[in-house]
mmCIF file of C-alpha atoms and ligand atoms in Angstrom:
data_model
loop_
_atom_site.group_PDB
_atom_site.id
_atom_site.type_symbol
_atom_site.label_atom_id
_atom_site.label_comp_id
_atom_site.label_asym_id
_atom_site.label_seq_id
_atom_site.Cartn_x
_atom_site.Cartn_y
_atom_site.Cartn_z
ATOM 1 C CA UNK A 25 0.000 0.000 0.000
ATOM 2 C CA UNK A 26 1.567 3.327 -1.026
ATOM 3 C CA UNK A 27 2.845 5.320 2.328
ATOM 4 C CA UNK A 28 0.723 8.435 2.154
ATOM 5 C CA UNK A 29 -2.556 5.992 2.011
ATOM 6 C CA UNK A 30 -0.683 3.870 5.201
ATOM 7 C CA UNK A 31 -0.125 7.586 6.785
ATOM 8 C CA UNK A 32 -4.273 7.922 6.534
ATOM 9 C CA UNK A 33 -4.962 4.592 7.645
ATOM 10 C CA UNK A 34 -3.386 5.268 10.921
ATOM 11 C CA UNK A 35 -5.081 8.677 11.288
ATOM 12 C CA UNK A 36 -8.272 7.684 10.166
ATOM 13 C CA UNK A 37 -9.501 6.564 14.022
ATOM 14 C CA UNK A 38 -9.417 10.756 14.413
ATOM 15 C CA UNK A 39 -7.092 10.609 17.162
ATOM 16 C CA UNK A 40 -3.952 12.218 17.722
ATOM 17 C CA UNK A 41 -0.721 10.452 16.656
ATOM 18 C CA UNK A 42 3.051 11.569 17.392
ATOM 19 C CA UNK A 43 4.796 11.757 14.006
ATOM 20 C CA UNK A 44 7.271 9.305 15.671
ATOM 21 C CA UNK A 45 5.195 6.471 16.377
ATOM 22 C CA UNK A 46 3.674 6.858 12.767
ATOM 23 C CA UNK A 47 7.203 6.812 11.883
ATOM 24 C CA UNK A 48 7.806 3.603 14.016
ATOM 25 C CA UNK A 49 4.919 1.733 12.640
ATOM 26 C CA UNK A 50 5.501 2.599 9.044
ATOM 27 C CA UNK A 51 9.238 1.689 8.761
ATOM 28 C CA UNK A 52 10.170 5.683 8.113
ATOM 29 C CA UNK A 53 11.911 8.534 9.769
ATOM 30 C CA UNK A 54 9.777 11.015 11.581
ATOM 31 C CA UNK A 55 10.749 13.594 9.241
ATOM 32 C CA UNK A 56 9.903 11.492 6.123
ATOM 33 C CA UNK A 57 6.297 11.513 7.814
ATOM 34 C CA UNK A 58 6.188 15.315 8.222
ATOM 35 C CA UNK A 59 7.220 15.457 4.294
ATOM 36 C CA UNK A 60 4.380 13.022 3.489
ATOM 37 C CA UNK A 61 1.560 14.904 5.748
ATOM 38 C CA UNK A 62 2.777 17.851 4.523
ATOM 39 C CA UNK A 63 2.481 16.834 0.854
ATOM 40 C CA UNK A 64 -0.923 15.501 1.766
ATOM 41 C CA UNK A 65 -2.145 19.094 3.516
ATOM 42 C CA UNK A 66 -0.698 20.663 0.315
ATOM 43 C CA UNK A 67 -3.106 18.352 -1.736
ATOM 44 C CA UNK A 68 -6.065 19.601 0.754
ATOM 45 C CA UNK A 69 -6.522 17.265 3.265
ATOM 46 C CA UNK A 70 -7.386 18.844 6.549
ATOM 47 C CA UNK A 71 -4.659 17.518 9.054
ATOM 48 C CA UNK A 72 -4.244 18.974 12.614
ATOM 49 C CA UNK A 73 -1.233 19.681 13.911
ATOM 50 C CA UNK A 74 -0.534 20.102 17.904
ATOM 51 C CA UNK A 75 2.773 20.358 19.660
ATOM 52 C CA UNK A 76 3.170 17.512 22.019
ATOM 53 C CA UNK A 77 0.137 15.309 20.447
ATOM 54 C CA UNK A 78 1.283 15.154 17.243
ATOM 55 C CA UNK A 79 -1.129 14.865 13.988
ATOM 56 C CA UNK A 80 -4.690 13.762 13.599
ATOM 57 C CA UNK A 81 -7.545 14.282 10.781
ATOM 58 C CA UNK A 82 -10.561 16.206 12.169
ATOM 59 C CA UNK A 83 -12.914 13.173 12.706
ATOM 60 C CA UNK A 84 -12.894 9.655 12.030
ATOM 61 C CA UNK A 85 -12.890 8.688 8.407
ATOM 62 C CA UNK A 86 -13.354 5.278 6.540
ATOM 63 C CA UNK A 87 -11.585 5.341 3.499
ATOM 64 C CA UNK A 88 -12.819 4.410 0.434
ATOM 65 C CA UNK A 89 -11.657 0.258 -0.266
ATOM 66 C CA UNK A 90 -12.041 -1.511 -2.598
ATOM 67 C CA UNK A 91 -12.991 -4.694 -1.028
ATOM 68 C CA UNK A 92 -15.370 -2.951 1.130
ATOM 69 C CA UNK A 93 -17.009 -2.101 -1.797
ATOM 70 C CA UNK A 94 -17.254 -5.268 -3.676
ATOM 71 C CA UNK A 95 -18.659 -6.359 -0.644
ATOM 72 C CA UNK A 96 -21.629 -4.224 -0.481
ATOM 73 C CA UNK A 97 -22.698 -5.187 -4.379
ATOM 74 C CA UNK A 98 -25.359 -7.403 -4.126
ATOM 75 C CA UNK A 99 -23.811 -10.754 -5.782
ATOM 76 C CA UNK A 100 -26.022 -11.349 -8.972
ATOM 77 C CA UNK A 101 -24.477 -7.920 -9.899
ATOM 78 C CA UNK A 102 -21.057 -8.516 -8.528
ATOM 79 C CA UNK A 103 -20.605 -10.836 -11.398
ATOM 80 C CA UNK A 104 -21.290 -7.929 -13.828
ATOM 81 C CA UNK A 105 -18.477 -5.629 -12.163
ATOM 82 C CA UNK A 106 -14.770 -6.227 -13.804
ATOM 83 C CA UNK A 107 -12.945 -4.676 -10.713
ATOM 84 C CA UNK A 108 -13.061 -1.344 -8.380
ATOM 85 C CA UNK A 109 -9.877 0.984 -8.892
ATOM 86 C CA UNK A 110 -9.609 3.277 -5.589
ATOM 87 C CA UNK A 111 -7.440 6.196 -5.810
ATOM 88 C CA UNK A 112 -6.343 8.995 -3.484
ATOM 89 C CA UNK A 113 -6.185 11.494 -5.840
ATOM 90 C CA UNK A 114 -7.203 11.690 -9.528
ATOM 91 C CA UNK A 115 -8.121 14.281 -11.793
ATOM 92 C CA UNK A 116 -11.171 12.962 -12.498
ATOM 93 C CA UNK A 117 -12.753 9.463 -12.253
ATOM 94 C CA UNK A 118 -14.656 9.918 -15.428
ATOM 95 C CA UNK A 119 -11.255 11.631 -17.633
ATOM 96 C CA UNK A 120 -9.088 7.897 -15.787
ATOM 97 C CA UNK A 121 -11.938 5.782 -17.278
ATOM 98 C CA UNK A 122 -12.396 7.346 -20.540
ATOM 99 C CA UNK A 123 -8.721 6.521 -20.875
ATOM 100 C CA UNK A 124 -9.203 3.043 -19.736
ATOM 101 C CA UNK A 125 -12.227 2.571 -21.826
ATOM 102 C CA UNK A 126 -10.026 3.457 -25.007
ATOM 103 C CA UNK A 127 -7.498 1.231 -24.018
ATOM 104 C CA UNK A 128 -9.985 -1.265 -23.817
ATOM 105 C CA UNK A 129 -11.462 -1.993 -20.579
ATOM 106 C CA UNK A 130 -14.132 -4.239 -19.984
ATOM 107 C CA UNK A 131 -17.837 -3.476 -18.796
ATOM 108 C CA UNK A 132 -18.116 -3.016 -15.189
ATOM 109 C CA UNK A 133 -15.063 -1.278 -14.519
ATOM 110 C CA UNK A 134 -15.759 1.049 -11.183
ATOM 111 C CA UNK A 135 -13.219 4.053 -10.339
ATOM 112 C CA UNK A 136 -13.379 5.792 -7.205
ATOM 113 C CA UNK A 137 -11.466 8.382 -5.388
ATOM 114 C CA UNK A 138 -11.150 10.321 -2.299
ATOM 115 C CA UNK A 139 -10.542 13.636 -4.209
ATOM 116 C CA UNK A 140 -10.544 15.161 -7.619
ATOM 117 C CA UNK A 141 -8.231 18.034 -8.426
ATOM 118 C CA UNK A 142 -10.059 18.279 -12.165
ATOM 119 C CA UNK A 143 -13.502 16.937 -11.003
ATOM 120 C CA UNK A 144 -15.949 17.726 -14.334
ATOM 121 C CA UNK A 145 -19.786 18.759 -13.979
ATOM 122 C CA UNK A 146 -21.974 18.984 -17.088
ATOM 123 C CA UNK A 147 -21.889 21.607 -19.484
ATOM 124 C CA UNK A 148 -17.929 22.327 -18.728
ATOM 125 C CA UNK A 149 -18.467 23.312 -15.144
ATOM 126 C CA UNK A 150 -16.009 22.310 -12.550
ATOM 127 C CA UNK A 151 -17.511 19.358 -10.068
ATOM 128 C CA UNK A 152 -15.840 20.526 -6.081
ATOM 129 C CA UNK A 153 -14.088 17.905 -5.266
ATOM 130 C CA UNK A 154 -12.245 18.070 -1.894
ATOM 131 C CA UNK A 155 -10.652 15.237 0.016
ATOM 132 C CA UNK A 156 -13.612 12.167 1.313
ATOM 133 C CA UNK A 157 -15.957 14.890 1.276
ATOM 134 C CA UNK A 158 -18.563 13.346 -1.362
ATOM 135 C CA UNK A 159 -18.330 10.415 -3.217
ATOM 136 C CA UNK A 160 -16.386 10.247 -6.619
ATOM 137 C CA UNK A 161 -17.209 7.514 -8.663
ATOM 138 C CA UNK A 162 -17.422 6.264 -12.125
ATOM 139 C CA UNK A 163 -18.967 3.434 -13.990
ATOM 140 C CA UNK A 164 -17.843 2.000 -17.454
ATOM 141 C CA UNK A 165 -21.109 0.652 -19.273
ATOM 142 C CA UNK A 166 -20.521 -0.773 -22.471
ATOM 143 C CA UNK A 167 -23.494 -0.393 -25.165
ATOM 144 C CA UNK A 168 -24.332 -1.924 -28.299
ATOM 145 C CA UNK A 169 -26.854 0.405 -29.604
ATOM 146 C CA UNK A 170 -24.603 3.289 -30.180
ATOM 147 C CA UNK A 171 -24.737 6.441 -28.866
ATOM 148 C CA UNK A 172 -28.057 7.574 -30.605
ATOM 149 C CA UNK A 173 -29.983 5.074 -28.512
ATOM 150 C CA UNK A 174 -28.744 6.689 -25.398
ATOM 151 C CA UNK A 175 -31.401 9.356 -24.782
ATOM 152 C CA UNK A 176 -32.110 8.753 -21.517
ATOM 153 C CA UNK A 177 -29.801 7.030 -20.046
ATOM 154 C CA UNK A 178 -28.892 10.022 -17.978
ATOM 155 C CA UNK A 179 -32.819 9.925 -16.643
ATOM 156 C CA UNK A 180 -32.214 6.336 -15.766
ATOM 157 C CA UNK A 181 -28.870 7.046 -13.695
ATOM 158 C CA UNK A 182 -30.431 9.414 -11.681
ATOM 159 C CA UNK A 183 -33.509 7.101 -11.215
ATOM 160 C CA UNK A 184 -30.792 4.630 -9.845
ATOM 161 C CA UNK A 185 -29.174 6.940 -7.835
ATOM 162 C CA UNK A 186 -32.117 8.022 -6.165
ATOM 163 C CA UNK A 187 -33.133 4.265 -5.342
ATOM 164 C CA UNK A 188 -29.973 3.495 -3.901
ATOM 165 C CA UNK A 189 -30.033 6.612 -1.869
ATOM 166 C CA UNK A 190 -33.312 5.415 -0.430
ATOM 167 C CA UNK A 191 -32.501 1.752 0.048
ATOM 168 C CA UNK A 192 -30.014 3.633 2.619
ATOM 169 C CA UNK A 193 -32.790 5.472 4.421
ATOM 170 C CA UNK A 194 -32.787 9.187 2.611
ATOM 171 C CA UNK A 195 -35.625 10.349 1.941
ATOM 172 C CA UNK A 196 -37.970 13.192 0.426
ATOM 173 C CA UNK A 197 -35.742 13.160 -2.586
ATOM 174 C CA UNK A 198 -36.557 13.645 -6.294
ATOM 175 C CA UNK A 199 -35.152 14.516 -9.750
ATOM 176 C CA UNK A 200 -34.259 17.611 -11.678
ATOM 177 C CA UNK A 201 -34.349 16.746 -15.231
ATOM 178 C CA UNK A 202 -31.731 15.814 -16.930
ATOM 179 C CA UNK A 203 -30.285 14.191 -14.183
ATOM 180 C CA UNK A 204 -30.039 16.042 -10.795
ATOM 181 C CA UNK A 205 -30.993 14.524 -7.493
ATOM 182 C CA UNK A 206 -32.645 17.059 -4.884
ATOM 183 C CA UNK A 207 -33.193 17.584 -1.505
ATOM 184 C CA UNK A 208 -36.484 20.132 -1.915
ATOM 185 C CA UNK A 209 -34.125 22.614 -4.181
ATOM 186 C CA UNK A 210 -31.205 21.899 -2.985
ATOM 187 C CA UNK A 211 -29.036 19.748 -5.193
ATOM 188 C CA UNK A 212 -27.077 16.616 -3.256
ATOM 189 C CA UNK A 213 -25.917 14.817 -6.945
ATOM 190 C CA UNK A 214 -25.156 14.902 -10.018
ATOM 191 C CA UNK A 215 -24.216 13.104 -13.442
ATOM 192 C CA UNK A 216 -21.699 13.180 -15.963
ATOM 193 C CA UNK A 217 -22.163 10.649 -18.745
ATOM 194 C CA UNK A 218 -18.959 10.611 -21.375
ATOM 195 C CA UNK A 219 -19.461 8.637 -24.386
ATOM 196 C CA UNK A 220 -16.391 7.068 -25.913
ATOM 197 C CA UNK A 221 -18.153 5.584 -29.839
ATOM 198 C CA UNK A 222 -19.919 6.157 -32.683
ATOM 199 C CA UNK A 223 -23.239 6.910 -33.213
ATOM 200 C CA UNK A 224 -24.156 3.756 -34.722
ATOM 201 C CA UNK A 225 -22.094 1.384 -33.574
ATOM 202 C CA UNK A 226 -20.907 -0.320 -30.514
ATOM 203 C CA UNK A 227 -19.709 2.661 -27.465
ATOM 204 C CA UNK A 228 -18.494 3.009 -24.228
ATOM 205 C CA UNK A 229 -20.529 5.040 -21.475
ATOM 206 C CA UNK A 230 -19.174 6.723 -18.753
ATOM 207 C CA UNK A 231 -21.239 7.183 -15.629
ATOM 208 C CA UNK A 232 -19.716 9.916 -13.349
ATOM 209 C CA UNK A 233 -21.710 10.274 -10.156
ATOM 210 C CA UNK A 234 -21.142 12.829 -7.474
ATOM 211 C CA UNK A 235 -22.788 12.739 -4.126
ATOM 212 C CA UNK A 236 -22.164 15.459 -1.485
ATOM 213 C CA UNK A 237 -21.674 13.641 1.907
ATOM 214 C CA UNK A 238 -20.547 16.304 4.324
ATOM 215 C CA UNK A 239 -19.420 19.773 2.944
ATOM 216 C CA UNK A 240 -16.949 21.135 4.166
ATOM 217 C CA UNK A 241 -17.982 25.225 3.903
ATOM 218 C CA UNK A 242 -14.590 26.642 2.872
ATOM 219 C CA UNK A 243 -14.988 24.377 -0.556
ATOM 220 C CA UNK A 244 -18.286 24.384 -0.633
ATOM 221 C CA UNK A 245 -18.394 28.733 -0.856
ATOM 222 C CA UNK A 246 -17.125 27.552 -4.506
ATOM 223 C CA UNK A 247 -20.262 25.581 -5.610
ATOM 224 C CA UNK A 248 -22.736 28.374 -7.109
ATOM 225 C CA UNK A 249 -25.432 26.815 -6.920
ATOM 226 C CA UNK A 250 -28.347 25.617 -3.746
ATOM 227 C CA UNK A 251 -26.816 22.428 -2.328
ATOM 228 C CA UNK A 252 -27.329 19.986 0.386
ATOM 229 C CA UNK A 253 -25.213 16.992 1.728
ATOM 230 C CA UNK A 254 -25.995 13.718 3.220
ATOM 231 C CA UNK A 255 -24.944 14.799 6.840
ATOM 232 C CA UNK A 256 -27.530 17.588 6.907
ATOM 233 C CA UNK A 257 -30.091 15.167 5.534
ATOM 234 C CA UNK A 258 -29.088 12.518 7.892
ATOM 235 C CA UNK A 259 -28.771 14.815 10.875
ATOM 236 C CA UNK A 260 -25.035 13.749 10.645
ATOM 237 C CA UNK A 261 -25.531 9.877 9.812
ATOM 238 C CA UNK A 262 -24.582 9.942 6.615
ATOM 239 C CA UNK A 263 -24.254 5.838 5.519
ATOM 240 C CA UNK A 264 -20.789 4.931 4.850
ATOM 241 C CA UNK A 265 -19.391 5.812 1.447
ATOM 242 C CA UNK A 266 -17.800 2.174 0.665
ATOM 243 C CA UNK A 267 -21.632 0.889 1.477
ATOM 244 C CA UNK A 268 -23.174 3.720 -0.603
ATOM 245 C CA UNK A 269 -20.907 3.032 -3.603
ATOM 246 C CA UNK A 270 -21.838 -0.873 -3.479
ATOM 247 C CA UNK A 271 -25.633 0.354 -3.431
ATOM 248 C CA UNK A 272 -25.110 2.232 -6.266
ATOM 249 C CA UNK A 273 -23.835 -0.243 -8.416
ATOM 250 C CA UNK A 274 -26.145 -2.691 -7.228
ATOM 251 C CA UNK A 275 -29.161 -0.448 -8.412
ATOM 252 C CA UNK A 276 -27.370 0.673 -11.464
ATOM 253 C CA UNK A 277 -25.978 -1.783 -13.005
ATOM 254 C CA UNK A 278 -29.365 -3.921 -13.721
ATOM 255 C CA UNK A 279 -31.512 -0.028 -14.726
ATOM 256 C CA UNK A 280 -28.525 -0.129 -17.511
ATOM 257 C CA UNK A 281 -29.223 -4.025 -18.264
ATOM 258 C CA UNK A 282 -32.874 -2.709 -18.595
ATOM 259 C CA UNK A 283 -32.377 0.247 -20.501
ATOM 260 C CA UNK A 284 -30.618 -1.553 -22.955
ATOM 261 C CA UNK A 285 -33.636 -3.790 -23.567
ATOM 262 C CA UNK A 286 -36.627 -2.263 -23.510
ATOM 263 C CA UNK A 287 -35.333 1.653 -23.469
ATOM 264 C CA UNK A 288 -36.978 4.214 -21.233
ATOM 265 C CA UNK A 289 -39.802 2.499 -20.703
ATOM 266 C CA UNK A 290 -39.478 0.336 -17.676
ATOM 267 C CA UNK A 291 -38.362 3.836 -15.839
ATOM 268 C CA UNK A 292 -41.134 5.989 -17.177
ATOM 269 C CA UNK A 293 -43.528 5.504 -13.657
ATOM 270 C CA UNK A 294 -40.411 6.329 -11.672
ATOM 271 C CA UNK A 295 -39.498 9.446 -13.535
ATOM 272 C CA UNK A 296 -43.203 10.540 -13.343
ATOM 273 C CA UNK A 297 -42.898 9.890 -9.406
ATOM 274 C CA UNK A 298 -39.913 11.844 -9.028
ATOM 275 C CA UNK A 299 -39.768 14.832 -11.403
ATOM 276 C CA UNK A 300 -39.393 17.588 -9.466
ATOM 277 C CA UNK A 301 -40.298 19.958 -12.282
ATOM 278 C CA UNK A 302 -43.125 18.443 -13.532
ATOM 279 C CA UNK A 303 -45.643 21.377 -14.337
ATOM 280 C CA UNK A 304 -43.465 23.905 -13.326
ATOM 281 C CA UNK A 305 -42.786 27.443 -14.967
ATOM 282 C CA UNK A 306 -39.216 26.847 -15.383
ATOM 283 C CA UNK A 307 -36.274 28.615 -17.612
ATOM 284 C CA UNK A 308 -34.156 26.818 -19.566
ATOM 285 C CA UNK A 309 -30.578 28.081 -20.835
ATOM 286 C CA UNK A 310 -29.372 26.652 -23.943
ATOM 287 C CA UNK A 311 -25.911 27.743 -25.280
ATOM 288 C CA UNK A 312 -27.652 31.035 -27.437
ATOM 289 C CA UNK A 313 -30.852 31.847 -25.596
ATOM 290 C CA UNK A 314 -32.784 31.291 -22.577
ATOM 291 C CA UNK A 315 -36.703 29.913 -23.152
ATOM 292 C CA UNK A 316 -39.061 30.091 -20.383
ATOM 293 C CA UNK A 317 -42.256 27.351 -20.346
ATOM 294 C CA UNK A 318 -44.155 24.825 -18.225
ATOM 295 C CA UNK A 319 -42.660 21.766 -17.824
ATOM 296 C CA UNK A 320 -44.478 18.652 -19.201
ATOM 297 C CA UNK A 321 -42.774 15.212 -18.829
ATOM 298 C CA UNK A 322 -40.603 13.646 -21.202
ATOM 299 C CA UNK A 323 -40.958 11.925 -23.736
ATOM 300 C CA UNK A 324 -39.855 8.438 -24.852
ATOM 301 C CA UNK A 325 -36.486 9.134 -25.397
ATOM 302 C CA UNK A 326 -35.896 11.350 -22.617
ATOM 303 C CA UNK A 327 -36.389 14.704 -23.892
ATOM 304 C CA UNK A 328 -38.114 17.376 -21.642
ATOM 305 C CA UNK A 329 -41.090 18.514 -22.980
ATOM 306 C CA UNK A 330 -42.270 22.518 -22.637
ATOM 307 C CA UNK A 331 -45.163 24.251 -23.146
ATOM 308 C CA UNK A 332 -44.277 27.745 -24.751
ATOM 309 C CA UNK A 333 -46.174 30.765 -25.645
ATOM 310 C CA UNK A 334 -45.290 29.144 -29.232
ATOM 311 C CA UNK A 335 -46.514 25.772 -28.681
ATOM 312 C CA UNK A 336 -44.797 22.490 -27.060
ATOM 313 C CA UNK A 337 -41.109 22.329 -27.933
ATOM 314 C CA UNK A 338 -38.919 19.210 -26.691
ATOM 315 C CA UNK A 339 -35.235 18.956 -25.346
ATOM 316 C CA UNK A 340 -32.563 16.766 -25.485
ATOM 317 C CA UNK A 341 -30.274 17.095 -22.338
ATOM 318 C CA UNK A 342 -27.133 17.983 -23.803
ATOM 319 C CA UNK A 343 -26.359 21.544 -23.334
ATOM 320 C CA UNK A 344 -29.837 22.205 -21.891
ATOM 321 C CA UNK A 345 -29.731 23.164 -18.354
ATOM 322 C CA UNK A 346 -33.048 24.244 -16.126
ATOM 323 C CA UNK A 347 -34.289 25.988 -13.599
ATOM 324 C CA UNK A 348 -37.195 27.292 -11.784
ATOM 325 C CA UNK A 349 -38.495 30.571 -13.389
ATOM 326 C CA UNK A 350 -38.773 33.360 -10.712
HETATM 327 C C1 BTN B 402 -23.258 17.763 -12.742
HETATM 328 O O1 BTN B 402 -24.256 17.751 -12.021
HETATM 329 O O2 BTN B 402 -22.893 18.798 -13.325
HETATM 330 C C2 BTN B 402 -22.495 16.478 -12.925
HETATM 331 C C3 BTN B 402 -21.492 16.251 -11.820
HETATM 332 C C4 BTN B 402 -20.746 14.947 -11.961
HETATM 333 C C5 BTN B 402 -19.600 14.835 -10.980
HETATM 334 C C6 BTN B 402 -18.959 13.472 -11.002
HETATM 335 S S1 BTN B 402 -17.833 13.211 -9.665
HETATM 336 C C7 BTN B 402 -17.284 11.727 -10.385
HETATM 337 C C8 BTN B 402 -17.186 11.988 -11.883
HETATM 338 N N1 BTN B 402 -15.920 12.548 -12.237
HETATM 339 C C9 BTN B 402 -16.019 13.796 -12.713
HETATM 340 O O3 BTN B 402 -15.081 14.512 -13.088
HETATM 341 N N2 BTN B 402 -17.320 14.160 -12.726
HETATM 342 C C10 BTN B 402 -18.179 13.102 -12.248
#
């Protein structure tokens, strides 16, 4: 295991420890354990320092493990994950797995990671990102119906997520077309789907979810936009971000089996349950203008549909994003 992940191990009970007998345990000089923490507070990582006690993180953290996490799939949909790749620090767990997907990685191939220093949200927004605050993670789905069958599959991801989120006890959620999850108005995920393909042929999806767990405020004064994390929903109880991950890919993995069956479908119920905008005056800013409307469903390919003062119009999610109108 590299030493900087060791260094967190050992902190992660939230106590203090001297930088000598983290030096002891690891095999390393006290000084090479100051370098390391240092590095890591240079990354972000919020380590306290006290003369006389030594280091320690600000609370208890489990770190993100891969076994943990293959342990929390639910085993007729372990089989469909190729491995989980846990990292410390990426730029991004969608960019890693577009890489991997071009170099030809199989179905089912999970990335996760404690922080992002290039974390992507849609429409070429940056996704915060800071150290085990949220969960990182990215799913490699591949697709044989090319990337002009995938309307919707963003609908269906956020479906998922929202299902796994309540098999974990959150509730009084619901979705903000394309594919936001909400707390009331106050987003708590998102989705990034990459497509690696053609448009007719066989492709490779990437599924980047990001779920705020517990904010801290110094990165979250950079998010510009209402948001809400699972310790504020929880009353500080978030579930545990290993378990959470296996949940998701347990729900996810099978909604992408059925999308690639029977389309949108199966999920059309669900999205009617959950759409938070559903007959709502909301605006909608495309990359030239902004339209306002009432929202009206989708249809069966995903598309939003809006009543304007010149008649219904339909969306496709890609550089659509919405809002309320005030
Ligand atoms: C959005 O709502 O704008 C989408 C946010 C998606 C963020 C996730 S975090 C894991 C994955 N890696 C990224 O760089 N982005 C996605």
């Amino acid at each position: 295991m590299p030493l900087r992940r060791q260094l967190l191990t050992l902190l992660s009970d939230g106590d203090y420890h001297s930088g000598e007998a983290l030096g002891d345990v690891l095999g390393v000089s006290r000084m090479a354990v100051w370098k390391h923490l240092k590095a890591l507070r240079a990354a972000g990582v919020r380590i306290n320092v006290q003369r006389g006690k030594g280091y320690s993180l600000p609370a208890p953290l489990e770190l993100l493990q891969r076994d943990a996490i293959l342990a929390a799939i639910t085993p007729g949909v372990r089989v469909a994950i190729n491995d989980v790749h846990v990292y410390l620090d990426i730029d991004s767990t969608n960019n890693w797995l577009r890489s991997r997907a071009l170099a030809g990685a199989p179905s089912g191939t999970v990335c996760v990671a404690e922080q992002q220093s290039a974390g992507r949200g849609r429409r070429g927004r940056d996704w915060v990102s800071p150290f085990a605050a949220s969960l990182y993670l990215s799913l490699l789905w591949r697709s044989n119906g090319g990337a002009a069958a995938l309307g919707g599959l963003s609908l269906v991801s956020g479906i998922a997520t929202l299902r796994a989120l309540q098999a974990l006890g959150v509730e009084g959620l619901g979705l903000k077309w394309p594919n936001d999850v909400l707390a009331g108005q106050d987003k708590l995920a998102g989705i990034l789907i990459d497509v690696v393909g053609e448009a007719g042929g066989p492709c490779a999806v990437i599924i980047g979810l990001g779920i705020n767990i517990n904010m801290p405020a110094a990165a979250a004064a950079a998010i510009d936009q209402p948001w809400t994390d699972l310790d504020r929903l929880t009353g500080d109880t978030a579930p545990s971000r290993n378990l959470l991950a296996g949940r998701l890919l347990s729900e996810l993995m099978p909604a992408l089996k059925k999308f690639d069956q029977a389309a949108l479908q199966p999920f059309m119920d669900d999205w009617q349950q959950y759409d938070l905008v559903d007959g709502q005056r909301i605006e909608l800013s495309l990359p030239n203008e902004s339209i306002r409307g009432t929202a009206c469903g989708i249809d069966d390919g995903g598309a939003l549909l809006v009543d304007t003062g010149e008649g219904r119009r339909r969306f496709a999610s890609g550089e659509v994003s919405v809002r309320l109108a005030s």
